[in-house]
Amino acid sequence: MTAIQDHLTTAAEIPADWHGAAPAPIGVDQAFNGFVAAGIVNALDRLGAFDRLLADTALDVPAFVRAAGPGARERVIREVLRAAATCGWVRLLNGGDTVVLTPAGEEIARMRGYFTWGVGGYHDIIGRAHLLANGEGTFGVDVLRDEAMVALGSGQNDRNFMAGTLDDVLAEVDFGTIADLGSGISARVSRVVGQRPGTRGLGLDISGPATDLAQRTIADAGLTDRVQAVRTDVLDVCHREAHREALAEVDTVMSFFLLHDLLADETTRPQIFTRLREAFPSARTFVLGDTMLRPDAEHSTTLPVFSLGFELAHALMGVPLHTKETYEELFAAADLRPRKIVPFGTPHSWLYVLEAV
């Protein structure tokens, strides 16, 4: 597996003497204003302002404040909206009592999942990077990520950028029983199975609370007889007897934005996809999506949304990222042949339909 390991890298391991083209420097004003603006986006979303603005043609501020509850501070809400107007995302009318989205605001609202993920989920890790660097802080102990906000941001992006692509891809896949690895609250597997009469599904996730919520999600969808939520470590399920009978019925496996975590341990990395095949002996199709490390060869002079934050956050957590070429080598080593490869919503993210050979 030397060739595979030769490709492994993290953002921090890109050679200092690499001479590829680099993005133009971010100015001081862009850096500071961007920091503030990201917080404004997250605040608008957490307050529910984006949902109201997208649902209605205008937001009535006094009514919005009243609906926010007795503890809501009108002055603070108005200041957040005024800052959003300064950023050009909304216009304030009628003395500030009415708010409407601008076209730029509509785009920000559509892409708010990035801010939920970054500001809501990884603010502690990125904001306290110096503690991780100088040894005064440890990820997972006193420097934490907000798992709920990471999941929420990922879900927002899934709805806005990925669900349609996944539906188009799965429309070409003939499955009877499908398993979703890292399924969260099983919303995706419930949606997929619900759209395909006669099919069944398994939602596998390590989180107890997520699995508990999954039971409710499945029940609300009226799919308790067709979808099962299972709490398990995806790596653990590869070598345990538990759930063996249910796993043996699976003919299609899907997993999204979990693979880089599964590949984090270099001692198990080369066998991950072989172990998945062993865990699902009847599976002939694997639909796998992930965000990958920006390739050095791209020589990009622009910096897309998300990539820098994704790479830095994972480097700080000690989770290595890998290039598209590395994934494809690992797939090939497990005798998984790509049938289809499509861009998957966020920058440097790809969705693979793989056939077992």
Short mmCIF file of C-alpha atoms in Angstrom, two decimals:
data_model
loop_
_atom_site.label_atom_id
_atom_site.label_comp_id
_atom_site.label_asym_id
_atom_site.label_seq_id
_atom_site.Cartn_x
_atom_site.Cartn_y
_atom_site.Cartn_z
CA MET A 1 0.00 0.00 0.00
CA THR A 2 3.03 2.28 -0.34
CA ALA A 3 1.57 4.12 -3.31
CA ILE A 4 -1.52 4.94 -1.29
CA GLN A 5 0.45 6.14 1.70
CA ASP A 6 2.58 8.33 -0.54
CA HIS A 7 -0.55 10.32 -1.37
CA LEU A 8 -1.59 10.86 2.23
CA THR A 9 -1.28 14.40 3.43
CA THR A 10 -2.91 17.03 5.54
CA ALA A 11 -3.21 20.71 4.89
CA ALA A 12 -0.28 21.22 7.24
CA GLU A 13 1.92 18.84 5.22
CA ILE A 14 1.81 20.71 1.91
CA PRO A 15 5.48 21.46 1.19
CA ALA A 16 6.60 24.95 2.20
CA ASP A 17 8.51 25.29 -1.06
CA TRP A 18 5.53 24.36 -3.26
CA HIS A 19 5.49 26.81 -6.19
CA GLY A 20 1.94 26.37 -7.43
CA ALA A 21 -0.21 29.44 -7.91
CA ALA A 22 -1.85 30.65 -4.71
CA PRO A 23 -5.04 32.64 -4.09
CA ALA A 24 -4.66 36.38 -3.80
CA PRO A 25 -3.97 37.44 -0.19
CA ILE A 26 -7.03 38.17 1.92
CA GLY A 27 -6.92 41.81 2.99
CA VAL A 28 -7.13 42.95 6.58
CA ASP A 29 -10.57 44.46 6.01
CA GLN A 30 -11.84 41.26 4.38
CA ALA A 31 -10.46 39.12 7.18
CA PHE A 32 -11.92 41.16 10.03
CA ASN A 33 -15.22 42.00 8.34
CA GLY A 34 -15.56 38.39 7.26
CA PHE A 35 -15.19 37.25 10.86
CA VAL A 36 -17.94 39.62 11.96
CA ALA A 37 -20.15 38.87 8.96
CA ALA A 38 -19.97 35.12 9.56
CA GLY A 39 -21.29 35.68 13.07
CA ILE A 40 -24.13 37.79 11.71
CA VAL A 41 -25.15 35.03 9.28
CA ASN A 42 -25.17 32.49 12.10
CA ALA A 43 -27.18 34.81 14.35
CA LEU A 44 -29.82 35.45 11.66
CA ASP A 45 -30.20 31.73 11.13
CA ARG A 46 -30.37 30.84 14.83
CA LEU A 47 -32.99 33.57 15.35
CA GLY A 48 -35.09 32.11 12.53
CA ALA A 49 -34.88 35.32 10.50
CA PHE A 50 -33.76 33.59 7.31
CA ASP A 51 -36.67 31.16 7.43
CA ARG A 52 -39.13 34.04 7.86
CA LEU A 53 -37.51 36.13 5.14
CA LEU A 54 -37.52 33.24 2.69
CA ALA A 55 -41.11 32.30 3.49
CA ASP A 56 -42.53 35.84 3.29
CA THR A 57 -41.76 38.76 1.05
CA ALA A 58 -40.93 40.93 4.08
CA LEU A 59 -40.18 40.60 7.78
CA ASP A 60 -42.19 42.71 10.22
CA VAL A 61 -39.63 43.44 12.94
CA PRO A 62 -41.99 44.25 15.85
CA ALA A 63 -44.01 41.10 15.13
CA PHE A 64 -40.81 39.07 14.79
CA VAL A 65 -39.60 40.30 18.18
CA ARG A 66 -42.92 39.45 19.83
CA ALA A 67 -42.84 35.96 18.35
CA ALA A 68 -39.30 35.44 19.66
CA GLY A 69 -40.63 35.28 23.22
CA PRO A 70 -40.73 37.40 26.37
CA GLY A 71 -36.96 37.35 26.81
CA ALA A 72 -36.20 38.68 23.34
CA ARG A 73 -34.23 41.95 23.24
CA GLU A 74 -35.58 44.13 20.46
CA ARG A 75 -32.60 46.49 20.51
CA VAL A 76 -30.14 43.63 19.93
CA ILE A 77 -32.26 42.08 17.18
CA ARG A 78 -32.45 45.41 15.39
CA GLU A 79 -28.67 45.87 15.67
CA VAL A 80 -28.09 42.43 14.11
CA LEU A 81 -30.46 43.32 11.26
CA ARG A 82 -28.75 46.69 10.83
CA ALA A 83 -25.39 44.95 10.57
CA ALA A 84 -26.87 42.58 7.97
CA ALA A 85 -28.02 45.64 6.00
CA THR A 86 -24.48 47.06 6.17
CA CYS A 87 -23.28 43.77 4.65
CA GLY A 88 -25.82 44.24 1.83
CA TRP A 89 -27.92 41.18 2.62
CA VAL A 90 -31.12 42.96 3.64
CA ARG A 91 -32.79 46.33 3.13
CA LEU A 92 -34.45 48.14 6.02
CA LEU A 93 -37.72 49.89 5.16
CA ASN A 94 -40.30 51.92 7.11
CA GLY A 95 -37.76 53.23 9.57
CA GLY A 96 -36.31 49.77 10.11
CA ASP A 97 -39.61 48.11 10.99
CA THR A 98 -39.68 46.13 7.72
CA VAL A 99 -36.84 43.96 6.37
CA VAL A 100 -36.51 42.40 2.90
CA LEU A 101 -33.78 40.18 1.48
CA THR A 102 -31.53 41.42 -1.30
CA PRO A 103 -30.32 39.00 -4.02
CA ALA A 104 -27.04 38.71 -2.11
CA GLY A 105 -29.02 37.91 1.03
CA GLU A 106 -30.93 35.18 -0.77
CA GLU A 107 -27.61 33.60 -1.75
CA ILE A 108 -26.29 33.82 1.81
CA ALA A 109 -29.50 32.26 3.13
CA ARG A 110 -29.15 29.40 0.66
CA MET A 111 -25.56 28.81 1.78
CA ARG A 112 -26.09 29.31 5.52
CA GLY A 113 -25.23 25.69 6.26
CA TYR A 114 -21.54 26.56 5.87
CA PHE A 115 -21.88 29.16 8.62
CA THR A 116 -23.87 26.84 10.88
CA TRP A 117 -21.11 24.27 10.39
CA GLY A 118 -18.24 26.71 10.88
CA VAL A 119 -19.43 29.37 13.34
CA GLY A 120 -21.84 27.12 15.21
CA GLY A 121 -19.91 23.87 15.06
CA TYR A 122 -16.20 24.69 14.94
CA HIS A 123 -15.94 28.13 16.55
CA ASP A 124 -14.20 26.74 19.62
CA ILE A 125 -11.65 24.72 17.67
CA ILE A 126 -10.68 27.46 15.21
CA GLY A 127 -10.94 30.26 17.77
CA ARG A 128 -8.69 28.39 20.20
CA ALA A 129 -6.26 26.98 17.66
CA HIS A 130 -3.40 28.58 19.58
CA LEU A 131 -4.18 26.41 22.61
CA LEU A 132 -4.08 23.28 20.48
CA ALA A 133 -0.81 24.48 18.94
CA ASN A 134 1.01 25.34 22.17
CA GLY A 135 -0.21 22.29 24.07
CA GLU A 136 -2.40 24.14 26.54
CA GLY A 137 -5.57 22.61 25.07
CA THR A 138 -6.59 19.17 23.83
CA PHE A 139 -9.27 18.45 21.28
CA GLY A 140 -12.12 16.50 22.79
CA VAL A 141 -11.18 17.49 26.34
CA ASP A 142 -11.19 21.27 26.74
CA VAL A 143 -11.43 22.30 23.09
CA LEU A 144 -14.66 20.95 21.63
CA ARG A 145 -16.83 21.07 18.55
CA ASP A 146 -20.58 21.45 18.79
CA GLU A 147 -21.78 18.17 17.29
CA ALA A 148 -25.38 19.36 17.03
CA MET A 149 -24.43 22.42 14.99
CA VAL A 150 -22.11 20.38 12.77
CA ALA A 151 -24.99 18.00 12.06
CA LEU A 152 -27.45 20.86 11.51
CA GLY A 153 -25.12 22.69 9.13
CA SER A 154 -24.47 19.49 7.20
CA GLY A 155 -28.21 18.90 6.98
CA GLN A 156 -28.83 22.43 5.68
CA ASN A 157 -26.22 21.95 2.97
CA ASP A 158 -27.60 18.51 2.16
CA ARG A 159 -31.04 19.97 1.47
CA ASN A 160 -29.72 22.89 -0.56
CA PHE A 161 -26.89 21.30 -2.55
CA MET A 162 -26.91 17.52 -2.36
CA ALA A 163 -30.34 15.93 -2.01
CA GLY A 164 -31.23 16.45 -5.67
CA THR A 165 -27.92 15.02 -6.86
CA LEU A 166 -28.30 11.99 -4.60
CA ASP A 167 -31.87 11.39 -5.77
CA ASP A 168 -30.75 11.51 -9.40
CA VAL A 169 -27.93 9.05 -8.72
CA LEU A 170 -30.07 6.64 -6.69
CA ALA A 171 -32.73 6.68 -9.40
CA GLU A 172 -30.26 4.65 -11.45
CA VAL A 173 -29.57 2.16 -8.63
CA ASP A 174 -31.80 -0.89 -8.28
CA PHE A 175 -31.83 -1.78 -4.57
CA GLY A 176 -33.98 -3.85 -2.27
CA THR A 177 -32.36 -3.09 1.10
CA ILE A 178 -30.11 -0.07 1.58
CA ALA A 179 -27.90 0.78 4.57
CA ASP A 180 -26.84 4.32 5.48
CA LEU A 181 -23.56 4.48 7.44
CA GLY A 182 -23.39 7.48 9.75
CA SER A 183 -27.10 8.01 9.27
CA GLY A 184 -27.67 10.52 12.08
CA ILE A 185 -31.39 10.63 12.77
CA SER A 186 -32.10 8.38 9.76
CA ALA A 187 -33.80 11.18 7.83
CA ARG A 188 -31.96 10.40 4.62
CA VAL A 189 -32.51 6.64 4.63
CA SER A 190 -36.18 7.21 5.52
CA ARG A 191 -36.57 9.64 2.63
CA VAL A 192 -34.85 7.30 0.19
CA VAL A 193 -36.84 4.23 1.23
CA GLY A 194 -40.06 6.21 1.41
CA GLN A 195 -39.65 7.18 -2.23
CA ARG A 196 -39.15 3.56 -3.30
CA PRO A 197 -42.10 1.25 -2.49
CA GLY A 198 -41.14 -2.28 -1.52
CA THR A 199 -37.64 -1.39 -0.32
CA ARG A 200 -36.16 -1.58 3.16
CA GLY A 201 -33.44 0.37 4.99
CA LEU A 202 -30.99 0.38 7.87
CA GLY A 203 -29.69 3.53 9.55
CA LEU A 204 -26.38 2.93 11.35
CA ASP A 205 -24.95 5.59 13.68
CA ILE A 206 -22.68 5.64 16.72
CA SER A 207 -24.69 8.31 18.58
CA GLY A 208 -27.23 7.14 21.12
CA PRO A 209 -29.24 10.38 21.08
CA ALA A 210 -29.24 10.41 17.27
CA THR A 211 -30.45 6.81 17.19
CA ASP A 212 -33.22 7.65 19.66
CA LEU A 213 -34.30 10.54 17.45
CA ALA A 214 -34.08 8.23 14.46
CA GLN A 215 -36.78 6.03 15.95
CA ARG A 216 -39.05 9.08 15.99
CA THR A 217 -38.03 10.09 12.47
CA ILE A 218 -38.84 6.63 11.16
CA ALA A 219 -42.17 6.53 13.00
CA ASP A 220 -43.15 10.00 11.78
CA ALA A 221 -42.46 8.82 8.24
CA GLY A 222 -44.70 5.76 8.78
CA LEU A 223 -41.79 3.42 8.01
CA THR A 224 -41.35 1.40 11.21
CA ASP A 225 -42.01 -1.80 9.26
CA ARG A 226 -39.41 -0.96 6.60
CA VAL A 227 -36.61 1.07 8.22
CA GLN A 228 -34.56 0.10 11.28
CA ALA A 229 -32.21 2.39 13.23
CA VAL A 230 -29.18 0.66 14.75
CA ARG A 231 -26.75 2.24 17.18
CA THR A 232 -23.27 1.00 16.36
CA ASP A 233 -19.76 2.11 15.51
CA VAL A 234 -19.46 1.80 11.74
CA LEU A 235 -15.98 0.33 12.16
CA ASP A 236 -17.17 -1.99 14.92
CA VAL A 237 -20.02 -3.34 12.85
CA CYS A 238 -17.46 -4.59 10.36
CA HIS A 239 -16.25 -7.34 12.69
CA ARG A 240 -19.08 -8.10 15.11
CA GLU A 241 -21.73 -10.80 15.04
CA ALA A 242 -24.43 -8.36 16.17
CA HIS A 243 -26.94 -7.47 13.47
CA ARG A 244 -25.30 -9.96 11.10
CA GLU A 245 -28.65 -11.20 9.78
CA ALA A 246 -29.89 -7.68 9.02
CA LEU A 247 -26.59 -6.71 7.40
CA ALA A 248 -26.64 -9.80 5.22
CA GLU A 249 -29.83 -8.55 3.53
CA VAL A 250 -28.25 -5.25 2.44
CA ASP A 251 -27.54 -5.03 -1.29
CA THR A 252 -26.63 -1.32 -1.39
CA VAL A 253 -24.56 0.72 1.06
CA MET A 254 -24.44 4.51 1.17
CA SER A 255 -22.39 6.88 3.30
CA PHE A 256 -21.77 10.60 3.08
CA PHE A 257 -19.07 12.80 4.63
CA LEU A 258 -18.03 10.08 7.06
CA LEU A 259 -15.22 8.44 5.11
CA HIS A 260 -12.44 10.83 6.17
CA ASP A 261 -13.20 9.92 9.78
CA LEU A 262 -13.14 6.21 8.98
CA LEU A 263 -9.81 6.65 7.22
CA ALA A 264 -8.22 8.62 10.07
CA ASP A 265 -6.38 5.65 11.61
CA GLU A 266 -3.47 4.82 9.34
CA THR A 267 -3.24 1.28 10.75
CA THR A 268 -6.76 0.37 9.61
CA ARG A 269 -7.02 2.70 6.61
CA PRO A 270 -5.95 0.24 3.89
CA GLN A 271 -8.55 -2.34 4.99
CA ILE A 272 -11.57 -0.07 5.58
CA PHE A 273 -13.40 -0.75 2.33
CA THR A 274 -12.52 -4.44 2.37
CA ARG A 275 -13.97 -4.64 5.88
CA LEU A 276 -17.12 -2.86 4.72
CA ARG A 277 -17.53 -5.41 1.96
CA GLU A 278 -17.14 -8.21 4.50
CA ALA A 279 -19.73 -6.61 6.80
CA PHE A 280 -22.24 -6.42 3.95
CA PRO A 281 -21.60 -9.66 2.05
CA SER A 282 -24.58 -9.23 -0.28
CA ALA A 283 -23.85 -5.60 -1.16
CA ARG A 284 -22.99 -5.09 -4.81
CA THR A 285 -23.33 -1.30 -4.91
CA PHE A 286 -21.71 1.34 -2.70
CA VAL A 287 -22.80 4.97 -3.01
CA LEU A 288 -20.15 7.01 -1.19
CA GLY A 289 -19.60 10.75 -0.93
CA ASP A 290 -16.97 12.81 0.85
CA THR A 291 -15.07 16.10 0.83
CA MET A 292 -11.46 15.65 -0.20
CA LEU A 293 -8.21 17.53 0.14
CA ARG A 294 -7.63 20.20 -2.49
CA PRO A 295 -5.06 18.83 -4.94
CA ASP A 296 -1.73 20.62 -5.28
CA ALA A 297 -2.01 20.30 -9.04
CA GLU A 298 -5.11 22.47 -9.14
CA HIS A 299 -3.01 25.68 -8.98
CA SER A 300 -6.15 27.61 -8.09
CA THR A 301 -5.91 31.38 -7.77
CA THR A 302 -9.21 31.56 -5.89
CA LEU A 303 -10.22 30.16 -2.53
CA PRO A 304 -13.68 28.55 -2.52
CA VAL A 305 -16.09 28.68 0.39
CA PHE A 306 -15.63 25.93 2.98
CA SER A 307 -12.34 24.34 1.86
CA LEU A 308 -10.01 26.34 4.11
CA GLY A 309 -12.22 25.87 7.18
CA PHE A 310 -12.73 22.17 6.50
CA GLU A 311 -9.01 21.53 6.07
CA LEU A 312 -7.93 23.62 9.06
CA ALA A 313 -10.56 22.21 11.43
CA HIS A 314 -9.60 18.64 10.64
CA ALA A 315 -5.89 19.38 10.85
CA LEU A 316 -6.45 20.88 14.32
CA MET A 317 -8.41 17.77 15.35
CA GLY A 318 -5.67 15.50 14.05
CA VAL A 319 -7.85 13.99 11.30
CA PRO A 320 -5.87 13.67 8.04
CA LEU A 321 -7.59 14.43 4.75
CA HIS A 322 -6.88 12.71 1.47
CA THR A 323 -6.93 13.53 -2.20
CA LYS A 324 -9.37 12.14 -4.72
CA GLU A 325 -6.59 9.94 -6.09
CA THR A 326 -6.05 8.32 -2.69
CA TYR A 327 -9.74 7.46 -2.37
CA GLU A 328 -9.71 5.89 -5.79
CA GLU A 329 -6.65 3.80 -4.95
CA LEU A 330 -8.34 2.57 -1.78
CA PHE A 331 -11.51 1.73 -3.73
CA ALA A 332 -9.50 -0.21 -6.30
CA ALA A 333 -7.62 -2.12 -3.58
CA ALA A 334 -11.01 -3.32 -2.27
CA ASP A 335 -12.18 -4.32 -5.77
CA LEU A 336 -14.72 -1.50 -5.94
CA ARG A 337 -15.02 -0.15 -9.48
CA PRO A 338 -16.47 3.32 -10.13
CA ARG A 339 -19.57 3.26 -12.27
CA LYS A 340 -20.31 6.97 -11.86
CA ILE A 341 -18.51 9.95 -10.31
CA VAL A 342 -20.27 13.31 -9.93
CA PRO A 343 -19.51 16.56 -8.06
CA PHE A 344 -21.38 16.57 -4.78
CA GLY A 345 -22.49 20.02 -3.70
CA THR A 346 -19.64 21.51 -1.70
CA PRO A 347 -16.19 22.31 -3.13
CA HIS A 348 -13.91 19.30 -3.66
CA SER A 349 -16.71 16.90 -2.73
CA TRP A 350 -17.46 13.88 -4.91
CA LEU A 351 -20.17 11.25 -5.04
CA TYR A 352 -19.17 7.78 -6.22
CA VAL A 353 -21.33 4.90 -7.34
CA LEU A 354 -19.09 1.85 -6.94
CA GLU A 355 -19.69 -1.71 -8.10
CA ALA A 356 -18.24 -4.69 -6.24
CA VAL A 357 -16.18 -6.88 -8.62
#
